[in-house]
PDB file of C-alpha atoms in Angstrom:
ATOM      1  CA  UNK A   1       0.000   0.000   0.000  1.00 96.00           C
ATOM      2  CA  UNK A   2       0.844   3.822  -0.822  1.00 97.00           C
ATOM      3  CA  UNK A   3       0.640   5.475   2.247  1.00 97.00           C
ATOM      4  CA  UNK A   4       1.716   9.438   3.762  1.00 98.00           C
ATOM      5  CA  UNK A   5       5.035  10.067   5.746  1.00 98.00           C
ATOM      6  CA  UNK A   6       2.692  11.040   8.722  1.00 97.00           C
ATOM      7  CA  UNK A   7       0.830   7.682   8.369  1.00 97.00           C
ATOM      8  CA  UNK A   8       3.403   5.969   8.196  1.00 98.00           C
ATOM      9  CA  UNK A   9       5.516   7.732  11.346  1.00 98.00           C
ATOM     10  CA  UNK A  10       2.910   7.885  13.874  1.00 97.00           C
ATOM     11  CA  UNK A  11       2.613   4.106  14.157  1.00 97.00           C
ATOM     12  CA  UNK A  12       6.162   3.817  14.202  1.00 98.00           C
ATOM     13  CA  UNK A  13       6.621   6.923  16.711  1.00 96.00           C
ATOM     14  CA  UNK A  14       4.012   5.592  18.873  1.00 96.00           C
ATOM     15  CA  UNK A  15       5.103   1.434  18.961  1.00 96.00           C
ATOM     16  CA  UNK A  16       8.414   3.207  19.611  1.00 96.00           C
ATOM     17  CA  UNK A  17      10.361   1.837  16.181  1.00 98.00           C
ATOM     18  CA  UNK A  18      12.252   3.110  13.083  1.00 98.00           C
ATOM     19  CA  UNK A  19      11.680   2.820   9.313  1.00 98.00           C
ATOM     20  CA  UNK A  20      14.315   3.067   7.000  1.00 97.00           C
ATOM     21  CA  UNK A  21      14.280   5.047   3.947  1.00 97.00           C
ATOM     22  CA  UNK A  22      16.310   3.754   1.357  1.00 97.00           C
ATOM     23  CA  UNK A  23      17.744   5.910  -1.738  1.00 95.00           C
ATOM     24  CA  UNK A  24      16.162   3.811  -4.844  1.00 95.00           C
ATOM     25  CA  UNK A  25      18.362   4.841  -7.889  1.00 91.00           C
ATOM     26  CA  UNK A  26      16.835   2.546 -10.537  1.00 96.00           C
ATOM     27  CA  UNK A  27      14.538  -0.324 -10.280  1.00 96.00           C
ATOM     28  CA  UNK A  28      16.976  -3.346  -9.317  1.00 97.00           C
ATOM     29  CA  UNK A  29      17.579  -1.024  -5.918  1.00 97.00           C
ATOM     30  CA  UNK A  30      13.425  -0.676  -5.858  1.00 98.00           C
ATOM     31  CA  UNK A  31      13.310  -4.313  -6.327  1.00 97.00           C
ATOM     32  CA  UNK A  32      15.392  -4.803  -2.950  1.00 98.00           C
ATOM     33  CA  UNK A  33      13.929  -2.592  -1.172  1.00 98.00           C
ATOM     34  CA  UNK A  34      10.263  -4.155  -2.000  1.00 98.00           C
ATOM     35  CA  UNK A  35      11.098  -7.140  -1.913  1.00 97.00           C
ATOM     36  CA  UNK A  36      13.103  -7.182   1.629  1.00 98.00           C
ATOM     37  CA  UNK A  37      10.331  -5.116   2.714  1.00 98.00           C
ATOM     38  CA  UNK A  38       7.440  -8.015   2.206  1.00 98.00           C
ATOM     39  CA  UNK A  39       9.711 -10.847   3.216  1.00 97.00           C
ATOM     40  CA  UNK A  40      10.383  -9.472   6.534  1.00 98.00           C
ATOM     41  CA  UNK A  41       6.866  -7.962   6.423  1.00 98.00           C
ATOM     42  CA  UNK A  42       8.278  -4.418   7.345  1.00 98.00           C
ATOM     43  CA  UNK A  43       7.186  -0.818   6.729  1.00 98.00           C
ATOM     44  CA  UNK A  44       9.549   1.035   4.322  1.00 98.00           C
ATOM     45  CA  UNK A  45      10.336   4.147   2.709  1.00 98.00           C
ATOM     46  CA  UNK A  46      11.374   4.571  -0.837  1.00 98.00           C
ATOM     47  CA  UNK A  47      13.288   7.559  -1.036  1.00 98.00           C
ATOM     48  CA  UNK A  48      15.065   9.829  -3.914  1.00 97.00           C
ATOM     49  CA  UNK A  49      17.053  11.971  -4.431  1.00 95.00           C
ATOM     50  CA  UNK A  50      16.495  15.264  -6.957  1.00 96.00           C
ATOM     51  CA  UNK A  51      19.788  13.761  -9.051  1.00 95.00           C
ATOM     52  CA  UNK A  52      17.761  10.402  -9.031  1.00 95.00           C
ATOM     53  CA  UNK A  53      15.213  11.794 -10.511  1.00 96.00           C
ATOM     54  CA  UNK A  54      16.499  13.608 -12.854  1.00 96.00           C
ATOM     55  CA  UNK A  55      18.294  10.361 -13.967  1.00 96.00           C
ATOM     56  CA  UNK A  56      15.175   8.168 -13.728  1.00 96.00           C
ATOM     57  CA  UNK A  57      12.906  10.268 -15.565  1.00 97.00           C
ATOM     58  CA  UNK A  58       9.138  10.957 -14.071  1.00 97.00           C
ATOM     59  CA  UNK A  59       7.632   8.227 -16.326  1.00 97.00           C
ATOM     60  CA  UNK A  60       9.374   6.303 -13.788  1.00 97.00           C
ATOM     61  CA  UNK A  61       7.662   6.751 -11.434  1.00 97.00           C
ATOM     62  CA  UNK A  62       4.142   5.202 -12.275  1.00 97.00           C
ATOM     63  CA  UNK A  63       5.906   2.021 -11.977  1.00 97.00           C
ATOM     64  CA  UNK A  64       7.314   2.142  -8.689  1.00 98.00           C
ATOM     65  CA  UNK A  65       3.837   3.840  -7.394  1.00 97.00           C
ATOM     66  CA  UNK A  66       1.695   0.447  -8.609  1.00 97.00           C
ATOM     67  CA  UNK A  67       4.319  -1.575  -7.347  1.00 97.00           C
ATOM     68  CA  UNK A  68       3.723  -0.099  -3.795  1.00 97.00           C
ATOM     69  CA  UNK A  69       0.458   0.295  -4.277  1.00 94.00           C
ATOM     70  CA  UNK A  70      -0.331  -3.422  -4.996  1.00 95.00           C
ATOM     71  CA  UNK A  71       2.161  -4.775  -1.983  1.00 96.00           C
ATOM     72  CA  UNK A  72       0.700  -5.941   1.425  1.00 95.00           C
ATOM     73  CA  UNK A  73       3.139  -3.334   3.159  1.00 97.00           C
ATOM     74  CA  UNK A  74       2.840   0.137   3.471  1.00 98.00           C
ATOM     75  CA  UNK A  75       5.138   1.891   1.591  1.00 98.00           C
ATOM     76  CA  UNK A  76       6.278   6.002   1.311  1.00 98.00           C
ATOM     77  CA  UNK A  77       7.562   7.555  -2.056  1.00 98.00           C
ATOM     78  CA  UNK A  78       9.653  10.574  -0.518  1.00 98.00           C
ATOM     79  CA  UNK A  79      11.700  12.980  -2.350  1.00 98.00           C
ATOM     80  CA  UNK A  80      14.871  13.376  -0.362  1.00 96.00           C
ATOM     81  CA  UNK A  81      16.694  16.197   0.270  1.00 94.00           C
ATOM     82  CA  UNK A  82      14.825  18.891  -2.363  1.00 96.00           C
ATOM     83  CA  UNK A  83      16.180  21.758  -2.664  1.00 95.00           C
ATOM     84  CA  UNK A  84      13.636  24.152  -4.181  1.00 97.00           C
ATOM     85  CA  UNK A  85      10.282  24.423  -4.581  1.00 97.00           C
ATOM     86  CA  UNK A  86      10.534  23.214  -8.226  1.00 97.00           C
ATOM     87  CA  UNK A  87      11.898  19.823  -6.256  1.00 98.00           C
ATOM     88  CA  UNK A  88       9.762  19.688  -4.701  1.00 98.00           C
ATOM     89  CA  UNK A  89       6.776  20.636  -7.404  1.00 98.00           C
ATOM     90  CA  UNK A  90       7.581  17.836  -9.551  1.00 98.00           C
ATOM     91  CA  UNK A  91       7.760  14.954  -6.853  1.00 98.00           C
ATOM     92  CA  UNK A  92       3.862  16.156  -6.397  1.00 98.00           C
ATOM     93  CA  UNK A  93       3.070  15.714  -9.874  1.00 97.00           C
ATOM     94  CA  UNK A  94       4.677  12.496 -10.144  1.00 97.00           C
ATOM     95  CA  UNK A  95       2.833  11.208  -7.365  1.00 97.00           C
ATOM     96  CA  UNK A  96       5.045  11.111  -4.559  1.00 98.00           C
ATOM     97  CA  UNK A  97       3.857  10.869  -0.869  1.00 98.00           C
ATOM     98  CA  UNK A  98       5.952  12.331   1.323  1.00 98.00           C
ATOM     99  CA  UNK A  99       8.554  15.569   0.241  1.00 98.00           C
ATOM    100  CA  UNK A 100      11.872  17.089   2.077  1.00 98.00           C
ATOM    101  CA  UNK A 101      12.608  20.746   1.903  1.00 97.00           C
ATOM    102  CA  UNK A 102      16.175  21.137   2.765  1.00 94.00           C
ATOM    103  CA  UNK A 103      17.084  24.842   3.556  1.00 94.00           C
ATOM    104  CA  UNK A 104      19.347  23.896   6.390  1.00 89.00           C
ATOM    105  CA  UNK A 105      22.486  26.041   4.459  1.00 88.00           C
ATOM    106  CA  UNK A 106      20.123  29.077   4.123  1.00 93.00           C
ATOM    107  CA  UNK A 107      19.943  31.471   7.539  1.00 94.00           C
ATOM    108  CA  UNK A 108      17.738  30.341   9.989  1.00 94.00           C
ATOM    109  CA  UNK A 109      14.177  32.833   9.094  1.00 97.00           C
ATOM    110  CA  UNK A 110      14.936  31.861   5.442  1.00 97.00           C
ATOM    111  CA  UNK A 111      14.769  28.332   6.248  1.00 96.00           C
ATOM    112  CA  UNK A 112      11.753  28.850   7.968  1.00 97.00           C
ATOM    113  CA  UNK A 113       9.651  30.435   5.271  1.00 98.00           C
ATOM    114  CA  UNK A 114      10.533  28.475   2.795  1.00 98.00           C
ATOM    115  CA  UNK A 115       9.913  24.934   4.611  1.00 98.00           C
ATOM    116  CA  UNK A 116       6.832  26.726   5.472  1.00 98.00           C
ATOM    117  CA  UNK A 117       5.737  27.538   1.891  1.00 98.00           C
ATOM    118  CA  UNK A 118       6.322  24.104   0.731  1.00 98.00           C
ATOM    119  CA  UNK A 119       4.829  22.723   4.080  1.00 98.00           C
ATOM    120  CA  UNK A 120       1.196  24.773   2.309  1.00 98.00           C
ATOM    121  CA  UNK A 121       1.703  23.441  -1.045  1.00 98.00           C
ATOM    122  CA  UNK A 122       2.261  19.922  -0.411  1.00 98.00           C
ATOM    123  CA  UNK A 123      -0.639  19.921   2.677  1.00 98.00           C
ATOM    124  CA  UNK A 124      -2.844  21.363   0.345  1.00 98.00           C
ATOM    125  CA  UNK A 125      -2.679  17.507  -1.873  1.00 98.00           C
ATOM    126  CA  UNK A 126      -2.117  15.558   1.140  1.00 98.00           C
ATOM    127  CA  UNK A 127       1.497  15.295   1.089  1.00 98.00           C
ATOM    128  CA  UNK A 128       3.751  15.439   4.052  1.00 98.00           C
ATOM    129  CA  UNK A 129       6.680  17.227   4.745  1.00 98.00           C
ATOM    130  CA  UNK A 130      10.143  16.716   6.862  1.00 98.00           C
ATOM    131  CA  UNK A 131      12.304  19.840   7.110  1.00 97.00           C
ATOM    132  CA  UNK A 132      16.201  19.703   8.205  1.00 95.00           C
ATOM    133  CA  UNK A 133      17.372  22.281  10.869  1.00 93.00           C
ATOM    134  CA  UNK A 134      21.099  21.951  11.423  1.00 86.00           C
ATOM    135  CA  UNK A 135      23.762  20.520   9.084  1.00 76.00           C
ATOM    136  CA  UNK A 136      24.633  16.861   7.929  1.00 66.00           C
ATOM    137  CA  UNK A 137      28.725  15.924   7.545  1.00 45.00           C
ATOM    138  CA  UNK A 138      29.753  14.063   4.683  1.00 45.00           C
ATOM    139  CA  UNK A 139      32.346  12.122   3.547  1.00 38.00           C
ATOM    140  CA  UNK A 140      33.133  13.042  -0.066  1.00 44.00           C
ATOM    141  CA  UNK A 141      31.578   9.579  -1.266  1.00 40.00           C
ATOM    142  CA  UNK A 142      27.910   9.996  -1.313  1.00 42.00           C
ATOM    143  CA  UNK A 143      25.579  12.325  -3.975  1.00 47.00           C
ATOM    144  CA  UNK A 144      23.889  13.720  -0.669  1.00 45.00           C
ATOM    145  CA  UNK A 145      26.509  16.130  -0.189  1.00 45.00           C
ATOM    146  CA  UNK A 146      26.576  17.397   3.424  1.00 45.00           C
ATOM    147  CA  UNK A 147      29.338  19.358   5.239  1.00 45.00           C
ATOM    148  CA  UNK A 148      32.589  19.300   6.954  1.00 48.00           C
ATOM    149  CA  UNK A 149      31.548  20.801  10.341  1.00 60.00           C
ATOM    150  CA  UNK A 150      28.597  19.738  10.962  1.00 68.00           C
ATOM    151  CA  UNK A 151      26.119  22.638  13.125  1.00 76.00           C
ATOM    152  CA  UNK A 152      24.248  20.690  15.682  1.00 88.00           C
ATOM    153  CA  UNK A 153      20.521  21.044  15.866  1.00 91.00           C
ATOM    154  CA  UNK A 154      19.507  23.589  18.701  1.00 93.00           C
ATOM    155  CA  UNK A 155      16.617  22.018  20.365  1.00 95.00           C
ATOM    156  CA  UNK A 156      14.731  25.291  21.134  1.00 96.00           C
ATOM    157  CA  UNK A 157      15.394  26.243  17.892  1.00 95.00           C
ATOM    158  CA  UNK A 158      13.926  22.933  16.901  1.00 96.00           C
ATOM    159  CA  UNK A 159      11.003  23.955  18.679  1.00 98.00           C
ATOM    160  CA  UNK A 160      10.164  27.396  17.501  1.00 98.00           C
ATOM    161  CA  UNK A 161      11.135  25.719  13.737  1.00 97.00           C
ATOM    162  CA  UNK A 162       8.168  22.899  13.882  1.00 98.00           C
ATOM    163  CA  UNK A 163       5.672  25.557  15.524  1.00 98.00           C
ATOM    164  CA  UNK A 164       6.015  27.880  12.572  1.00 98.00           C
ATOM    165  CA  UNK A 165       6.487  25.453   9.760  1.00 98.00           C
ATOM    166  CA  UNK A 166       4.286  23.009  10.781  1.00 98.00           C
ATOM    167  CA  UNK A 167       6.342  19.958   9.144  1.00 98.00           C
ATOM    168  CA  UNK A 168       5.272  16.564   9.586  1.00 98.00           C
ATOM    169  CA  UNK A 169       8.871  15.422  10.664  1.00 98.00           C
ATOM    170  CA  UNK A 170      12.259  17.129  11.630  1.00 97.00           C
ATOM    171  CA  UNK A 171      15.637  15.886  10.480  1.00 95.00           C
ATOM    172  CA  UNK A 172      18.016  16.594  13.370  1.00 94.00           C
ATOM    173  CA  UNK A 173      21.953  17.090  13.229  1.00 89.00           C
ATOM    174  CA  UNK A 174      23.566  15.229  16.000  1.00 88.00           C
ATOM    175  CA  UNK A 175      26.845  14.199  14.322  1.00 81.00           C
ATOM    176  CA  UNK A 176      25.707  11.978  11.747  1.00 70.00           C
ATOM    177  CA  UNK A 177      27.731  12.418   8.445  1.00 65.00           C
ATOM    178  CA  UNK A 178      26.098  11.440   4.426  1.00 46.00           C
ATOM    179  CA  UNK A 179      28.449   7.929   2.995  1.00 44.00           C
ATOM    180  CA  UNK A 180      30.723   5.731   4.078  1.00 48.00           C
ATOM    181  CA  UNK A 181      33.093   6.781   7.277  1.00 46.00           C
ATOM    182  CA  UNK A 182      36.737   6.189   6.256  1.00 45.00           C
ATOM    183  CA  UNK A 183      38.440   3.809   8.858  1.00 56.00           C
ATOM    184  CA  UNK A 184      40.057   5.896  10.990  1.00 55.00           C
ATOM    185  CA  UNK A 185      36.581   7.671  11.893  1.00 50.00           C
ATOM    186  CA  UNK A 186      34.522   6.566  14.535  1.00 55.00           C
ATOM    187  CA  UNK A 187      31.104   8.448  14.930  1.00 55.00           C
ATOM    188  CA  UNK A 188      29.816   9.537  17.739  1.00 66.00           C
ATOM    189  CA  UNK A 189      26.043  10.884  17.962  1.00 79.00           C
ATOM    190  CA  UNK A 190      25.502  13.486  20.490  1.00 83.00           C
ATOM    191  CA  UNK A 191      22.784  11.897  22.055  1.00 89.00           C
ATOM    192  CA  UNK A 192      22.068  14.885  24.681  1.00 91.00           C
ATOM    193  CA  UNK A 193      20.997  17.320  22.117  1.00 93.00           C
ATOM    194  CA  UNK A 194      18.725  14.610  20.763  1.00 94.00           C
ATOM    195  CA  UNK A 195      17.569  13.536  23.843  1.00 95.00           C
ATOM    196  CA  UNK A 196      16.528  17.506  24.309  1.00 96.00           C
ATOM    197  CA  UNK A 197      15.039  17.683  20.776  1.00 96.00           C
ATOM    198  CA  UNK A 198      12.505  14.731  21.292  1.00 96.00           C
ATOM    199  CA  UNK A 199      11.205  16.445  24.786  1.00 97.00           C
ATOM    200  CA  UNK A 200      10.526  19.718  22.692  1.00 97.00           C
ATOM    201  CA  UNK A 201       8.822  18.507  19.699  1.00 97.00           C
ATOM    202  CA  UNK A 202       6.310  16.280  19.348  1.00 96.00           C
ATOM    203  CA  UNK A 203       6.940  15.190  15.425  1.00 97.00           C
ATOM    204  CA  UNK A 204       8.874  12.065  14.603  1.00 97.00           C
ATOM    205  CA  UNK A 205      12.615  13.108  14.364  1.00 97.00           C
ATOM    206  CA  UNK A 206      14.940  11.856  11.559  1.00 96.00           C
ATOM    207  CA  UNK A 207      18.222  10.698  10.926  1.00 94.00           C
ATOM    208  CA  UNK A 208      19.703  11.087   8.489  1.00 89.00           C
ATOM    209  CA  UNK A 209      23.530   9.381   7.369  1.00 75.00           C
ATOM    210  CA  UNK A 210      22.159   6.508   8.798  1.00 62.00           C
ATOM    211  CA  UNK A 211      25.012   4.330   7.400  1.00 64.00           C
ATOM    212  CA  UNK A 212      27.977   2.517   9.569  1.00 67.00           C
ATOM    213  CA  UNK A 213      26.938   4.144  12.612  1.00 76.00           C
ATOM    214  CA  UNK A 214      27.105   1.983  15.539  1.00 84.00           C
ATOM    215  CA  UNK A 215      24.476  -0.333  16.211  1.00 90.00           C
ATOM    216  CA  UNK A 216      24.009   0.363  19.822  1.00 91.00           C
ATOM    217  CA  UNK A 217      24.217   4.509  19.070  1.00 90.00           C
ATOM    218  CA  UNK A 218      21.533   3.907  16.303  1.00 92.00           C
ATOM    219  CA  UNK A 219      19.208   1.912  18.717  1.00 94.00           C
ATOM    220  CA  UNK A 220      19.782   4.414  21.564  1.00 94.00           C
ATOM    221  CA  UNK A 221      18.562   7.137  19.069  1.00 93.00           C
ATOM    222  CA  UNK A 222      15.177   5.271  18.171  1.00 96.00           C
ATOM    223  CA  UNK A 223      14.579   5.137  21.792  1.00 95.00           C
ATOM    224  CA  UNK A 224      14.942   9.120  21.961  1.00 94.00           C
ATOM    225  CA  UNK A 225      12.719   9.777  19.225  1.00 94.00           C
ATOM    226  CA  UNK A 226      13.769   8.800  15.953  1.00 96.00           C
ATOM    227  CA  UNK A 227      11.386   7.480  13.912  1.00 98.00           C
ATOM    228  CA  UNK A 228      12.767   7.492  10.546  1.00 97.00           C
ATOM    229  CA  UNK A 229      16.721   6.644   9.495  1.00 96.00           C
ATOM    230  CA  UNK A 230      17.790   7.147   6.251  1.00 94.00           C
ATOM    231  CA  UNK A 231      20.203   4.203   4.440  1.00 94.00           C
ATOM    232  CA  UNK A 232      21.883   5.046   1.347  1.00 92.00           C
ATOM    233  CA  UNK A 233      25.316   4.063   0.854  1.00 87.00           C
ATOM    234  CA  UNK A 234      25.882   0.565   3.234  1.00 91.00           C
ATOM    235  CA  UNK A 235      22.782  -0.723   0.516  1.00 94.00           C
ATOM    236  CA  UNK A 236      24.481   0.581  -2.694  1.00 95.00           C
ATOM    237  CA  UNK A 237      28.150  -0.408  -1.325  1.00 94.00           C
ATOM    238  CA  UNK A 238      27.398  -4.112  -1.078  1.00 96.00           C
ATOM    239  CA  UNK A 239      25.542  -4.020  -4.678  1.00 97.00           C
ATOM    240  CA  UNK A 240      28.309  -2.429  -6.018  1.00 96.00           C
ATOM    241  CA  UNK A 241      30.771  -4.685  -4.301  1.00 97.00           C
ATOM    242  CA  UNK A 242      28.818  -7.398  -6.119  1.00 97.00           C
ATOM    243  CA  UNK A 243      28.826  -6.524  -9.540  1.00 96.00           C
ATOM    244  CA  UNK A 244      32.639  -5.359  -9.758  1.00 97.00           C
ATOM    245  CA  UNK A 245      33.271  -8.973  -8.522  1.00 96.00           C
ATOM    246  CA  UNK A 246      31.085 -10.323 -11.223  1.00 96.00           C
ATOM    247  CA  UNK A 247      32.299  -8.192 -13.875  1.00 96.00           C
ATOM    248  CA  UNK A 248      35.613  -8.481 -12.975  1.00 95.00           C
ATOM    249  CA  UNK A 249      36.105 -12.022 -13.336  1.00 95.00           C
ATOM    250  CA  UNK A 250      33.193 -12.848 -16.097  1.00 93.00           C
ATOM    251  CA  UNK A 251      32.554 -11.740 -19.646  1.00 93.00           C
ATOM    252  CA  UNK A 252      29.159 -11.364 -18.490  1.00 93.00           C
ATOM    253  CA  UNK A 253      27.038  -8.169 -20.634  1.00 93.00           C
ATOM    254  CA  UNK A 254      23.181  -9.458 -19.572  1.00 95.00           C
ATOM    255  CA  UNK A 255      21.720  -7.316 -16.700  1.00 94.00           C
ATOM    256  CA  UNK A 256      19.082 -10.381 -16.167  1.00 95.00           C
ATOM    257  CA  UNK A 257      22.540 -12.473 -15.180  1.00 95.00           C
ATOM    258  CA  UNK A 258      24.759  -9.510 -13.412  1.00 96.00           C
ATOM    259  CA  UNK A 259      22.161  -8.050 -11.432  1.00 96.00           C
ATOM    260  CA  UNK A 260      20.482 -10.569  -9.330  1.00 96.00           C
ATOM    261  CA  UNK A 261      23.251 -11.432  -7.225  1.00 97.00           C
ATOM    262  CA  UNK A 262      23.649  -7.503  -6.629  1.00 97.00           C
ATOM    263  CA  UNK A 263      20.269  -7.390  -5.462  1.00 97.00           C
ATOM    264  CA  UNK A 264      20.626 -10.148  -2.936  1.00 97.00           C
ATOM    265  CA  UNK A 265      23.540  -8.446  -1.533  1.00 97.00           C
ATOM    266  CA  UNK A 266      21.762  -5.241  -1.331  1.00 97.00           C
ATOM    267  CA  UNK A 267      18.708  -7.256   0.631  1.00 97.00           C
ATOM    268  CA  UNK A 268      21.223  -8.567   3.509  1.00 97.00           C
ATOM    269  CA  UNK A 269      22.101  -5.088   4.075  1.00 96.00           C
ATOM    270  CA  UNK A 270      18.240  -4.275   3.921  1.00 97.00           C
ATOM    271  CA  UNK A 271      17.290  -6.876   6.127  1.00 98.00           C
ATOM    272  CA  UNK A 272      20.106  -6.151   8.713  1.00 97.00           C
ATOM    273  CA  UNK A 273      18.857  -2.492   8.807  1.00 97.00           C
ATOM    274  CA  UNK A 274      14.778  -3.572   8.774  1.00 98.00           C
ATOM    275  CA  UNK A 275      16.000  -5.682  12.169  1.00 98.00           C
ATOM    276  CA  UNK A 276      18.164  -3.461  13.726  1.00 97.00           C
ATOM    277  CA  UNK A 277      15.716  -1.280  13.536  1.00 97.00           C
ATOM    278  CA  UNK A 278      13.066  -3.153  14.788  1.00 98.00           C
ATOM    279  CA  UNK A 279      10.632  -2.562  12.208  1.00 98.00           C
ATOM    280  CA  UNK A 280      10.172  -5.869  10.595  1.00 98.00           C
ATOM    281  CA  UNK A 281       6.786  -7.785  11.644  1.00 97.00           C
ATOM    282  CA  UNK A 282       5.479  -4.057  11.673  1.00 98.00           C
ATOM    283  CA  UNK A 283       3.695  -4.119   8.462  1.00 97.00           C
ATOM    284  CA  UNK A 284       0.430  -5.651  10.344  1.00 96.00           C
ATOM    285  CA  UNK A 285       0.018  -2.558  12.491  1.00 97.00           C
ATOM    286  CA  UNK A 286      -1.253  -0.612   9.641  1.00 95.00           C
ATOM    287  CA  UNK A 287      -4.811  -0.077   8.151  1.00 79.00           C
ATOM    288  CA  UNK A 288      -4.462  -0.898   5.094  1.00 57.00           C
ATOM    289  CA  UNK A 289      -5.706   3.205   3.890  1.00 49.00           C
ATOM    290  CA  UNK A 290      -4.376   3.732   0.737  1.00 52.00           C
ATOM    291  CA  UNK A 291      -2.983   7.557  -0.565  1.00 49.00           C
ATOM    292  CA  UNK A 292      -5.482   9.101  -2.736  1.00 46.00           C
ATOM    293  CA  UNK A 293      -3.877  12.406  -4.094  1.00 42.00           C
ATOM    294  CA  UNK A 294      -6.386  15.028  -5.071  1.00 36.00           C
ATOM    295  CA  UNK A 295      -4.818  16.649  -8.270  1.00 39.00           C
ATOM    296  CA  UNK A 296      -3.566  13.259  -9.840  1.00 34.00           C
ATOM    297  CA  UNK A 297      -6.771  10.494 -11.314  1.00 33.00           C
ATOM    298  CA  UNK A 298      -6.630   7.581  -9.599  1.00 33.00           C
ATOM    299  CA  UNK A 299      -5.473   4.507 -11.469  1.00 30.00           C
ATOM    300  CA  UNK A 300      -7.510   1.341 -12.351  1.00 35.00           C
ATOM    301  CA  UNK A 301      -5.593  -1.110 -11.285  1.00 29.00           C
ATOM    302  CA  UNK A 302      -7.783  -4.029 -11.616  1.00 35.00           C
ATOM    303  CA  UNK A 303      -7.412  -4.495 -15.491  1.00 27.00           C
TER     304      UNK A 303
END
């Protein structure tokens, strides 16, 4: 089933569990992700990012909507990490559920408004939002970008933001960085500041750079509040891994022969997440209400 960010985050908030969103960059990483997602009988989000997009074309999209829409499990198509209105405009229009506004670079009252504009728009079609507040770190291996001191999420500035935006969920910086960590760096999540957050603000919090943090810090976190934790590069890493093995040593060319094995190494990496985070099993705690979007005509599926 299709379902709405806040749907799918007040369940999870309120039986005190995570979702993961994975980044989906064509359909053999939509295939995992679906796939995992009924085996283990989990909740999941299928997220994307603007370059994504852009690469995957909109037509795209009305395959990965009936493939969530026919599925047992409830499923979110969110846009991660938009960074304009225009973003965020065309995720609407090609039917996604959920939408992120990320204007956690601009000045704090700039932020604000525009999270707040979008946060009207996509209300107004029954879309939810998640706004950032704070800055992400990165690595200098992942499309998500991010920076390389990272500004902390002030919980009553957390607050104030959620009052007069009115966002559906709030990704939080606590120390978490976009790829993979290099060896020599071990992160540490300030847990305090979140701890802080998630007694100010009643919305689900998110994570985000969700990948190779440490087990224990990542359950800890879902305990204080996080309802949503985004995976990206651990999935894409171990398909990748994959498929220079197979390439290297094969004169394989046909993606029906390459790609499977890639997409079973992406689902152990799904399936470790979906447990960790204890959201497999979850699937049964929802209603079974499927997204109807107002501006888009609903699709006959039973041909």
């Amino acid at each position: 089933m299709l379902i709405t960010m806040k749907e799918l985050l007040r369940v999870a908030k309120e039986k005190k569990f995570a979702v993961g969103a994975f980044n989906v960059a064509d359909s053999s990483f939509l295939r995992a992700v679906v796939e995992e997602a009924e085996n283990l009988n989990s909740p999941a989000i299928i997220a994307i990012h603007p370059t994504e997009v852009d690469f995957l074309t909109d037509e795209f999209f009305s395959y990965v909507k009936h493939r969530a829409y026919v599925s047992k499990v409830p499923f979110v198509l969110h846009l991660d990490h938009g960074g304009s209105v225009k973003d965020v405009m065309r995720a609407i229009n090609c039917g996604f559920t959920s939408v992120m506004i990320d204007g956690s670079m601009l000045p704090y009252e700039e932020n604000v408004q525009l999270t707040k504009k979008v946060v009207e728009i996509a209300h107004a079609v029954g879309v939810s939002v998640e706004g950032e507040l704070g800055t992400i770190g990165q690595t200098g291996n992942s499309i998500e970008g991010g920076v390389s001191t990272v500004t902390y999420t002030d919980p009553l500035q957390a607050e104030d933001f959620v009052k007069r935006t009115g966002v559906d969920t709030l990704a939080v910086a606590i120390g978490t960085a976009h790829g993979i960590y290099p060896k020599d760096v071990k992160p540490e999540l300030q847990m305090d500041i979140l701890e802080e957050i998630n007694d100010l603000v009643e919305v689900p919090l998110v994570l985000h750079g969700g990948s190779a943090n440490p087990d224990n810090e990542i359950v800890q976190s879902i305990k204080l509040g996080v309802s949503k934790i985004n995976i990206s590069s651990d999935m894409k890493f171990a398909y990748f891994k994959k498929a220079r093995e197979i390439l290297s040593t094969t004169e394989l060319w046909d993606p029906n022969v390459i790609y499977p094995d890639c997409i079973i190494e992406a689902r152990k990496v799904i399936n470790y997440k979906m447990r960790l985070f204890n959201s497999d099993g979850k699937a049964d705690l929802y209603g079974g209400t499927r997204h109807e979007q107002r501006q888009i005509p609903s699709v006959n599926l039973s041909r």
